[in-house]
Amino acid sequence: MGERWPGRRPDPFLGDYAGLVFAQGIAPQDLAVVFGAVPWELPEPVSDEAKAVYDRTHPHTRVPDEPPTTVYGREGDWSFLVGGFDCLLHFHEGFALPTGTGRAALLYHIAAKGMYCMVYFEDGRQVWSGEIHGTFGEDAAGRGGHYFDHVPEMSFLNWALHEARCHPDVRYVDGRPVFENGGWIPDWQRRFLKGLEIAFGISVSQETYDAGGYPLASVYWT
């Protein structure tokens, strides 16, 4: 996802929307269903509460000829969902995370609008949502600042986002983009993703993902 998310053009697999959700206290298949996976398409049993959320937010599901695929699974304490699902679903009437869901972070990129956004939940309730951009928490020269000073409820992330600035995986270069894999990758995006990984202990094994070690769910658009 870290490789896909920074792109400004539609991804050949994900299209215009690229989404990633991590959540605690919820089964991976329930997380997939809450964000649009058809319950009867999944091999694992789905909870009644997750099905109820699906019924409220997807009342007119129409199965397309070639539905997009979304990967879901579990890493450590976190269930995750990544792929081309409806990233704006949390705005739909009736949307809710099932009882028992703890912290949850939703990241989405809308390539057509050049938007990078985050939604954060605690105890199943939305705490904050907003757009993330290259000058997030920095001055015009790209120096310093606290990323969430203007959002007190999210300031707990500040220490991790600052620590990510010096992480070797980020390769911070004085505020300039890093050229990699044939394109320019703005370093602030790498810092932000690494900061979330540090703060929450979130990660997905790229080797396992590439080898197809996680199941695929068909996610249908309404």
Coordinates of N, CA and C in Angstrom, one line a residue:
M1 N 0.8 -1.2 0.0 CA 0.0 0.0 0.0 C 0.9 1.2 0.0
G2 N 2.0 1.2 0.7 CA 2.9 2.3 0.7 C 3.4 2.7 -0.6
E3 N 3.6 1.7 -1.5 CA 4.0 1.9 -2.9 C 2.9 2.4 -3.7
R4 N 1.7 2.0 -3.5 CA 0.5 2.4 -4.3 C 0.0 3.8 -3.9
W5 N -0.1 4.0 -2.6 CA -0.8 5.2 -2.1 C -0.3 6.5 -2.7
P6 N 1.0 6.7 -2.8 CA 1.5 8.0 -3.3 C 1.1 8.4 -4.7
G7 N 0.7 7.4 -5.5 CA 0.5 7.7 -6.9 C -0.6 8.7 -7.2
R8 N -0.4 9.6 -8.2 CA -1.4 10.6 -8.6 C -2.3 10.2 -9.7
R9 N -2.0 9.0 -10.3 CA -2.8 8.5 -11.4 C -3.6 7.2 -10.9
P10 N -4.6 6.9 -11.6 CA -5.4 5.7 -11.2 C -4.5 4.4 -11.2
D11 N -4.6 3.6 -10.2 CA -3.8 2.4 -10.1 C -4.4 1.4 -11.0
P12 N -3.6 0.6 -11.8 CA -4.2 -0.4 -12.7 C -5.0 -1.4 -12.0
F13 N -4.8 -1.7 -10.7 CA -5.6 -2.7 -10.0 C -6.7 -2.0 -9.1
L14 N -6.3 -0.9 -8.5 CA -7.3 -0.3 -7.6 C -8.1 0.8 -8.2
G15 N -7.7 1.3 -9.4 CA -8.5 2.4 -10.0 C -8.3 3.7 -9.4
D16 N -9.3 4.6 -9.4 CA -9.2 5.9 -8.8 C -9.1 5.9 -7.3
Y17 N -9.7 4.9 -6.7 CA -9.8 4.9 -5.2 C -8.8 3.8 -4.7
A18 N -8.0 4.2 -3.7 CA -7.1 3.3 -3.0 C -7.4 3.4 -1.5
G19 N -7.8 2.3 -0.9 CA -8.1 2.4 0.5 C -7.4 1.4 1.4
L20 N -7.2 1.7 2.6 CA -6.6 0.9 3.6 C -7.2 1.1 4.9
V21 N -7.7 0.0 5.6 CA -8.3 0.1 6.9 C -7.6 -0.8 7.8
F22 N -7.2 -0.4 9.0 CA -6.7 -1.2 10.1 C -7.7 -1.1 11.3
A23 N -8.1 -2.1 11.9 CA -9.0 -2.0 13.0 C -8.8 -3.1 14.0
Q24 N -9.0 -2.8 15.3 CA -8.8 -3.8 16.4 C -10.2 -4.2 16.9
G25 N -10.2 -5.5 17.4 CA -11.5 -5.9 18.0 C -12.6 -6.3 17.0
I26 N -12.2 -6.6 15.8 CA -13.2 -7.0 14.8 C -12.5 -8.1 13.9
A27 N -13.3 -9.1 13.5 CA -12.8 -10.1 12.6 C -12.6 -9.6 11.2
P28 N -11.5 -10.1 10.5 CA -11.2 -9.6 9.2 C -12.4 -9.6 8.3
Q29 N -13.2 -10.7 8.3 CA -14.3 -10.9 7.4 C -15.4 -9.9 7.7
D30 N -15.6 -9.6 9.0 CA -16.6 -8.6 9.4 C -16.2 -7.2 8.9
L31 N -14.9 -6.9 9.0 CA -14.4 -5.6 8.5 C -14.6 -5.5 7.1
A32 N -14.4 -6.5 6.3 CA -14.6 -6.5 4.9 C -16.1 -6.3 4.5
V33 N -17.0 -6.9 5.3 CA -18.4 -6.8 5.0 C -18.9 -5.4 5.4
V34 N -18.4 -4.8 6.5 CA -18.8 -3.5 6.9 C -18.5 -2.5 5.8
F35 N -17.4 -2.7 5.1 CA -17.0 -1.8 4.0 C -17.4 -2.3 2.6
G36 N -18.3 -3.2 2.6 CA -19.0 -3.5 1.3 C -18.8 -4.9 0.7
A37 N -18.0 -5.8 1.3 CA -18.0 -7.2 0.8 C -19.3 -7.9 1.0
V38 N -19.7 -8.6 0.0 CA -21.0 -9.3 0.1 C -20.9 -10.5 1.1
P39 N -21.7 -10.5 2.1 CA -21.5 -11.5 3.2 C -21.5 -13.0 2.7
W40 N -22.4 -13.3 1.7 CA -22.5 -14.7 1.3 C -21.3 -15.1 0.3
E41 N -20.5 -14.1 0.0 CA -19.4 -14.4 -0.9 C -18.1 -14.9 -0.1
L42 N -18.1 -14.6 1.2 CA -16.9 -14.9 2.0 C -16.9 -16.3 2.6
P43 N -15.8 -17.0 2.6 CA -15.7 -18.3 3.1 C -15.9 -18.4 4.7
E44 N -15.6 -17.3 5.4 CA -15.7 -17.4 6.8 C -17.0 -16.9 7.3
P45 N -17.5 -17.4 8.5 CA -18.7 -16.9 9.0 C -18.7 -15.4 9.4
V46 N -19.8 -14.7 9.1 CA -19.9 -13.3 9.3 C -20.9 -13.0 10.4
S47 N -20.5 -12.1 11.3 CA -21.4 -11.8 12.4 C -22.7 -11.1 12.0
D48 N -23.8 -11.3 12.8 CA -25.1 -10.7 12.5 C -25.0 -9.2 12.4
E49 N -24.2 -8.6 13.3 CA -24.1 -7.2 13.4 C -23.4 -6.6 12.2
A50 N -22.4 -7.3 11.7 CA -21.7 -6.8 10.4 C -22.7 -7.0 9.3
K51 N -23.5 -8.0 9.2 CA -24.5 -8.2 8.2 C -25.6 -7.1 8.2
A52 N -25.9 -6.7 9.5 CA -26.9 -5.6 9.6 C -26.4 -4.3 9.1
V53 N -25.1 -4.0 9.4 CA -24.5 -2.8 8.8 C -24.5 -2.8 7.3
Y54 N -24.2 -4.0 6.7 CA -24.2 -4.2 5.3 C -25.6 -3.9 4.7
D55 N -26.6 -4.5 5.4 CA -28.0 -4.3 4.9 C -28.4 -2.8 4.9
R56 N -27.9 -2.1 5.9 CA -28.3 -0.7 6.0 C -27.6 0.2 5.0
T57 N -26.4 -0.1 4.7 CA -25.6 0.8 3.9 C -25.5 0.3 2.4
H58 N -25.9 -0.9 2.1 CA -25.9 -1.4 0.8 C -27.3 -2.0 0.4
P59 N -28.3 -1.2 0.4 CA -29.6 -1.8 0.2 C -29.9 -2.1 -1.3
H60 N -29.1 -1.6 -2.2 CA -29.4 -1.8 -3.6 C -28.2 -2.3 -4.3
T61 N -27.6 -3.3 -3.7 CA -26.4 -3.9 -4.3 C -26.7 -4.6 -5.6
R62 N -25.8 -4.2 -6.6 CA -26.0 -4.8 -7.9 C -24.6 -5.5 -8.3
V63 N -24.7 -6.8 -8.5 CA -23.4 -7.5 -8.8 C -22.9 -7.2 -10.2
P64 N -21.7 -6.5 -10.3 CA -21.2 -6.2 -11.6 C -20.6 -7.5 -12.3
D65 N -20.3 -7.4 -13.6 CA -19.7 -8.5 -14.3 C -18.3 -8.8 -13.8
E66 N -17.5 -7.8 -13.5 CA -16.2 -8.0 -13.0 C -16.0 -7.2 -11.8
P67 N -16.4 -7.7 -10.6 CA -16.2 -6.9 -9.4 C -14.8 -6.7 -9.0
P68 N -14.4 -5.5 -8.5 CA -13.1 -5.3 -8.0 C -12.8 -6.2 -6.8
T69 N -11.5 -6.5 -6.6 CA -11.1 -7.4 -5.5 C -10.4 -6.6 -4.4
T70 N -10.7 -7.1 -3.2 CA -10.1 -6.4 -2.1 C -9.4 -7.5 -1.2
V71 N -8.3 -7.2 -0.7 CA -7.6 -8.2 0.2 C -7.9 -7.8 1.7
Y72 N -8.2 -8.9 2.4 CA -8.5 -8.7 3.9 C -7.7 -9.8 4.6
G73 N -7.4 -9.5 5.9 CA -6.7 -10.5 6.7 C -6.4 -9.9 8.1
R74 N -5.5 -10.5 8.8 CA -5.1 -10.1 10.1 C -3.6 -10.1 10.2
E75 N -3.0 -9.1 10.9 CA -1.6 -9.0 11.2 C -1.6 -8.6 12.7
G76 N -1.1 -9.5 13.6 CA -1.0 -9.2 15.0 C -2.4 -9.0 15.6
D77 N -2.5 -7.8 16.3 CA -3.8 -7.5 16.9 C -4.8 -6.8 15.9
W78 N -4.3 -6.5 14.7 CA -5.1 -5.7 13.8 C -5.7 -6.5 12.6
S79 N -7.0 -6.3 12.3 CA -7.5 -6.8 11.1 C -7.3 -5.7 10.1
F80 N -7.2 -6.1 8.8 CA -7.0 -5.0 7.8 C -7.8 -5.3 6.5
L81 N -8.0 -4.3 5.8 CA -8.7 -4.4 4.5 C -8.0 -3.4 3.6
V82 N -7.6 -3.9 2.4 CA -6.9 -3.0 1.4 C -7.4 -3.2 0.0
G83 N -7.6 -2.2 -0.7 CA -8.0 -2.4 -2.1 C -8.9 -1.3 -2.6
G84 N -9.8 -1.7 -3.6 CA -10.6 -0.7 -4.2 C -12.1 -0.8 -3.7
F85 N -12.3 -0.5 -2.4 CA -13.6 -0.4 -1.9 C -14.1 1.0 -1.8
D86 N -15.4 1.2 -1.4 CA -15.9 2.6 -1.3 C -15.4 3.3 -0.1
C87 N -14.3 4.1 -0.3 CA -13.6 4.7 0.8 C -14.5 5.8 1.5
L88 N -15.6 6.2 0.9 CA -16.5 7.3 1.5 C -17.6 6.7 2.2
L89 N -17.6 5.4 2.4 CA -18.7 4.7 3.0 C -19.1 5.2 4.4
H90 N -18.1 5.7 5.1 CA -18.3 6.2 6.5 C -19.2 7.4 6.5
F91 N -19.5 8.0 5.4 CA -20.5 9.1 5.3 C -21.9 8.6 5.1
H92 N -22.1 7.3 4.8 CA -23.4 6.8 4.4 C -24.2 6.7 5.7
E93 N -25.5 7.0 5.6 CA -26.4 6.8 6.7 C -26.5 5.4 7.1
G94 N -26.4 5.1 8.4 CA -26.5 3.7 8.9 C -25.1 3.1 9.0
F95 N -24.0 3.7 8.6 CA -22.7 3.1 8.7 C -22.3 3.1 10.2
A96 N -21.7 2.0 10.6 CA -21.2 1.9 12.0 C -20.3 0.7 12.0
L97 N -19.3 0.8 12.9 CA -18.4 -0.3 13.2 C -19.0 -1.2 14.3
P98 N -19.0 -2.5 14.1 CA -19.7 -3.4 15.1 C -19.2 -3.1 16.5
T99 N -20.1 -3.5 17.5 CA -19.8 -3.4 18.9 C -18.5 -4.2 19.2
G100 N -17.6 -3.6 20.0 CA -16.4 -4.3 20.4 C -15.2 -3.8 19.5
T101 N -15.4 -3.1 18.4 CA -14.4 -2.6 17.6 C -13.6 -1.5 18.4
G102 N -12.3 -1.5 18.5 CA -11.6 -0.5 19.2 C -11.1 0.6 18.3
R103 N -9.8 0.8 18.3 CA -9.2 1.8 17.4 C -9.3 1.3 15.9
A104 N -9.5 2.2 15.0 CA -9.5 1.9 13.6 C -9.0 3.1 12.8
A105 N -8.2 2.9 11.8 CA -7.7 4.0 11.0 C -8.0 3.6 9.5
L106 N -8.7 4.6 8.9 CA -9.0 4.4 7.4 C -8.2 5.5 6.7
L107 N -7.4 5.0 5.7 CA -6.7 5.9 4.8 C -7.2 5.7 3.4
Y108 N -7.4 6.8 2.7 CA -7.9 6.6 1.3 C -7.3 7.7 0.4
H109 N -7.1 7.3 -0.8 CA -6.5 8.2 -1.8 C -7.5 8.2 -3.0
I110 N -7.9 9.4 -3.4 CA -8.8 9.6 -4.6 C -7.9 10.2 -5.7
A111 N -7.4 9.4 -6.5 CA -6.4 9.9 -7.5 C -7.0 11.0 -8.4
A112 N -8.3 10.8 -8.8 CA -8.9 11.8 -9.7 C -8.9 13.2 -9.1
K113 N -8.9 13.3 -7.7 CA -8.9 14.6 -7.1 C -7.6 14.9 -6.4
G114 N -6.6 14.0 -6.5 CA -5.4 14.3 -5.8 C -5.5 14.4 -4.3
M115 N -6.5 13.7 -3.7 CA -6.8 13.8 -2.3 C -6.2 12.6 -1.5
Y116 N -5.7 12.9 -0.4 CA -5.2 11.9 0.6 C -5.8 12.2 1.9
C117 N -6.6 11.2 2.4 CA -7.4 11.5 3.6 C -7.3 10.4 4.6
M118 N -7.7 10.7 5.8 CA -7.6 9.8 6.9 C -8.9 10.0 7.8
V119 N -9.4 8.9 8.3 CA -10.5 8.9 9.3 C -10.0 8.0 10.4
Y120 N -10.2 8.5 11.6 CA -9.8 7.7 12.8 C -11.0 7.5 13.7
F121 N -11.1 6.2 14.2 CA -12.2 5.8 15.1 C -11.6 5.3 16.4
E122 N -12.3 5.5 17.5 CA -12.1 4.8 18.8 C -13.4 4.3 19.3
D123 N -13.3 3.0 19.8 CA -14.5 2.4 20.3 C -15.6 2.4 19.3
G124 N -15.3 2.3 18.0 CA -16.3 2.2 17.0 C -16.8 3.5 16.5
R125 N -16.4 4.6 17.2 CA -17.0 5.9 16.9 C -15.9 6.8 16.2
Q126 N -16.4 7.6 15.2 CA -15.5 8.4 14.4 C -15.0 9.6 15.3
V127 N -13.7 9.7 15.4 CA -13.1 10.8 16.2 C -12.7 12.0 15.4
W128 N -12.1 11.7 14.2 CA -11.6 12.8 13.3 C -11.5 12.3 11.9
S129 N -11.8 13.2 11.0 CA -11.5 12.9 9.5 C -11.0 14.2 8.9
G130 N -10.1 14.0 8.0 CA -9.6 15.2 7.3 C -8.6 14.8 6.2
E131 N -8.3 15.8 5.4 CA -7.4 15.6 4.3 C -5.9 15.8 4.8
I132 N -5.1 15.0 4.2 CA -3.6 15.0 4.6 C -2.9 15.5 3.3
H133 N -2.0 16.4 3.5 CA -1.3 17.0 2.4 C 0.2 17.2 2.7
G134 N 1.0 17.6 1.7 CA 2.4 17.7 1.8 C 2.9 18.7 2.8
T135 N 2.1 19.8 3.1 CA 2.6 20.8 4.1 C 2.0 20.5 5.5
F136 N 1.5 19.3 5.7 CA 0.9 19.0 7.0 C 1.8 19.2 8.1
G137 N 1.6 20.2 8.9 CA 2.4 20.5 10.1 C 3.8 21.0 9.8
E138 N 4.0 21.6 8.6 CA 5.3 22.1 8.3 C 5.2 23.6 7.8
D139 N 6.3 24.3 7.9 CA 6.3 25.7 7.3 C 6.6 25.6 5.9
A140 N 6.7 26.8 5.2 CA 7.0 26.8 3.7 C 8.3 26.1 3.3
A141 N 9.2 26.1 4.3 CA 10.5 25.5 4.0 C 10.6 24.0 4.3
G142 N 9.4 23.5 4.8 CA 9.4 22.1 5.1 C 10.0 21.7 6.4
R143 N 10.1 22.7 7.4 CA 10.7 22.4 8.6 C 9.7 22.3 9.8
G144 N 10.1 21.3 10.7 CA 9.5 21.2 12.0 C 7.9 21.2 12.0
G145 N 7.4 21.7 13.1 CA 6.0 21.8 13.3 C 5.5 20.5 13.9
H146 N 4.3 20.6 14.6 CA 3.6 19.4 15.0 C 2.5 19.1 14.1
Y147 N 2.4 17.9 13.7 CA 1.4 17.5 12.6 C 0.0 17.7 13.0
F148 N -0.3 17.5 14.3 CA -1.7 17.6 14.7 C -1.9 18.6 15.8
D149 N -1.2 19.7 15.8 CA -1.3 20.7 16.8 C -2.7 21.4 16.7
H150 N -3.3 21.4 15.5 CA -4.6 22.1 15.3 C -5.7 21.1 15.6
V151 N -5.4 19.8 15.9 CA -6.4 18.8 16.1 C -6.0 18.1 17.4
P152 N -6.4 18.6 18.6 CA -6.0 18.1 19.9 C -6.3 16.6 20.1
E153 N -7.4 16.1 19.5 CA -7.8 14.8 19.7 C -6.9 13.8 19.0
M154 N -6.0 14.3 18.1 CA -5.1 13.5 17.3 C -3.7 13.7 17.6
S155 N -3.4 14.6 18.6 CA -2.0 15.0 18.9 C -1.2 13.8 19.4
F156 N -1.8 12.8 19.8 CA -1.1 11.6 20.3 C -0.2 11.0 19.2
L157 N -0.4 11.3 18.0 CA 0.3 10.8 16.9 C 1.6 11.6 16.6
N158 N 1.7 12.8 17.2 CA 2.8 13.7 16.9 C 4.2 13.1 17.0
W159 N 4.4 12.4 18.2 CA 5.7 11.9 18.5 C 6.1 10.8 17.4
A160 N 5.2 10.0 17.0 CA 5.5 8.9 16.0 C 5.8 9.5 14.6
L161 N 5.1 10.6 14.3 CA 5.3 11.2 13.0 C 6.6 11.9 12.9
H162 N 7.0 12.5 14.0 CA 8.4 13.1 14.1 C 9.5 12.1 14.0
E163 N 9.2 11.0 14.8 CA 10.2 9.9 14.8 C 10.4 9.3 13.4
A164 N 9.3 9.3 12.6 CA 9.4 8.7 11.3 C 10.3 9.5 10.3
R165 N 10.5 10.8 10.6 CA 11.3 11.7 9.7 C 12.7 11.1 9.6
C166 N 13.2 10.5 10.6 CA 14.6 10.0 10.5 C 14.7 8.5 10.3
H167 N 13.6 7.9 10.0 CA 13.7 6.4 9.8 C 14.3 6.1 8.5
P168 N 15.2 5.1 8.5 CA 15.9 4.7 7.2 C 14.9 4.3 6.1
D169 N 13.8 3.8 6.4 CA 12.8 3.4 5.3 C 12.3 4.6 4.6
V170 N 12.3 5.8 5.3 CA 11.7 7.0 4.7 C 12.7 7.7 3.8
R171 N 14.0 7.7 4.2 CA 15.0 8.4 3.4 C 14.6 9.9 3.1
Y172 N 14.4 10.6 4.2 CA 14.1 12.0 4.1 C 15.2 12.8 3.5
V173 N 14.9 13.6 2.5 CA 16.0 14.4 1.8 C 15.7 15.8 1.8
D174 N 15.8 16.5 3.0 CA 15.7 17.9 3.1 C 14.4 18.4 2.5
G175 N 13.3 17.7 2.7 CA 12.0 18.2 2.2 C 11.7 18.0 0.7
R176 N 12.7 17.4 0.0 CA 12.6 17.2 -1.4 C 12.0 15.8 -1.7
P177 N 11.3 15.6 -2.8 CA 10.8 14.3 -3.2 C 11.9 13.3 -3.4
V178 N 11.7 12.0 -3.2 CA 12.6 11.0 -3.5 C 12.3 10.3 -4.8
F179 N 13.3 10.1 -5.7 CA 13.0 9.4 -6.9 C 13.2 7.9 -6.7
E180 N 12.2 7.1 -7.1 CA 12.3 5.7 -6.8 C 11.3 5.0 -7.8
N181 N 11.7 3.8 -8.2 CA 10.8 3.0 -9.1 C 10.3 3.8 -10.3
G182 N 11.1 4.7 -10.9 CA 10.8 5.4 -12.1 C 9.9 6.6 -11.9
G183 N 9.7 7.0 -10.6 CA 8.9 8.2 -10.4 C 9.2 8.9 -9.2
W184 N 8.7 10.2 -9.0 CA 8.9 11.0 -7.9 C 7.9 10.7 -6.8
I185 N 8.4 10.3 -5.6 CA 7.6 10.0 -4.5 C 7.7 11.0 -3.4
P186 N 6.7 11.9 -3.1 CA 6.9 12.9 -2.1 C 7.2 12.2 -0.8
D187 N 8.2 12.7 -0.1 CA 8.7 12.1 1.1 C 7.7 12.2 2.3
W188 N 6.8 13.2 2.3 CA 5.9 13.4 3.4 C 4.9 12.2 3.5
Q189 N 4.6 11.6 2.3 CA 3.7 10.5 2.4 C 4.3 9.3 3.0
R190 N 5.6 9.1 2.7 CA 6.3 8.0 3.4 C 6.5 8.2 4.9
R191 N 6.7 9.5 5.2 CA 6.8 9.8 6.7 C 5.5 9.5 7.4
F192 N 4.4 9.9 6.7 CA 3.1 9.8 7.4 C 2.8 8.3 7.6
L193 N 3.0 7.5 6.5 CA 2.7 6.0 6.6 C 3.6 5.4 7.7
K194 N 4.8 5.7 7.7 CA 5.8 5.2 8.7 C 5.4 5.6 10.1
G195 N 4.9 6.8 10.2 CA 4.5 7.3 11.5 C 3.3 6.5 12.1
L196 N 2.3 6.2 11.2 CA 1.2 5.4 11.6 C 1.7 4.0 12.0
E197 N 2.6 3.5 11.3 CA 3.1 2.1 11.6 C 3.8 2.1 13.0
I198 N 4.5 3.2 13.3 CA 5.2 3.3 14.6 C 4.2 3.5 15.7
A199 N 3.2 4.4 15.5 CA 2.3 4.7 16.5 C 1.4 3.5 16.9
F200 N 0.9 2.8 15.9 CA 0.0 1.7 16.1 C 0.6 0.3 16.1
G201 N 1.8 0.2 15.7 CA 2.4 -1.1 15.5 C 1.7 -1.8 14.3
I202 N 1.4 -1.1 13.3 CA 0.7 -1.6 12.2 C 1.7 -2.0 11.1
S203 N 1.5 -3.2 10.5 CA 2.3 -3.6 9.4 C 1.6 -4.8 8.7
V204 N 1.9 -4.9 7.4 CA 1.4 -6.1 6.6 C 2.6 -6.6 5.9
S205 N 2.9 -7.9 6.0 CA 4.0 -8.5 5.3 C 3.9 -8.4 3.8
Q206 N 4.7 -7.7 3.2 CA 4.7 -7.5 1.7 C 4.9 -8.9 1.0
E207 N 5.8 -9.7 1.6 CA 6.0 -11.0 1.0 C 4.8 -11.9 1.0
T208 N 4.1 -11.9 2.2 CA 2.9 -12.7 2.3 C 1.8 -12.1 1.3
Y209 N 1.7 -10.8 1.3 CA 0.7 -10.2 0.4 C 1.0 -10.6 -1.1
D210 N 2.2 -10.5 -1.5 CA 2.6 -10.7 -2.9 C 2.4 -12.2 -3.2
A211 N 2.6 -13.1 -2.2 CA 2.5 -14.5 -2.5 C 1.0 -15.0 -2.4
G212 N 0.1 -14.1 -2.2 CA -1.3 -14.4 -2.2 C -1.7 -15.1 -0.9
G213 N -1.0 -14.8 0.2 CA -1.3 -15.5 1.5 C -2.5 -15.0 2.2
Y214 N -3.1 -13.9 1.7 CA -4.4 -13.4 2.2 C -5.5 -13.6 1.3
P215 N -6.7 -13.9 1.8 CA -7.8 -14.2 0.9 C -8.3 -13.0 0.2
L216 N -9.0 -13.1 -0.8 CA -9.6 -12.0 -1.6 C -11.1 -12.0 -1.4
A217 N -11.7 -10.8 -1.3 CA -13.1 -10.7 -1.1 C -13.6 -9.8 -2.3
S218 N -14.7 -10.2 -2.9 CA -15.3 -9.4 -3.9 C -16.1 -8.3 -3.3
V219 N -15.8 -7.0 -3.6 CA -16.4 -5.9 -2.9 C -17.2 -5.2 -4.0
Y220 N -18.5 -5.1 -3.9 CA -19.4 -4.6 -4.9 C -19.8 -3.2 -4.6
W221 N -19.8 -2.3 -5.6 CA -20.2 -0.9 -5.4 C -21.7 -0.8 -5.4
T222 N -22.2 0.1 -4.7 CA -23.7 0.3 -4.7 C -24.1 1.1 -5.9

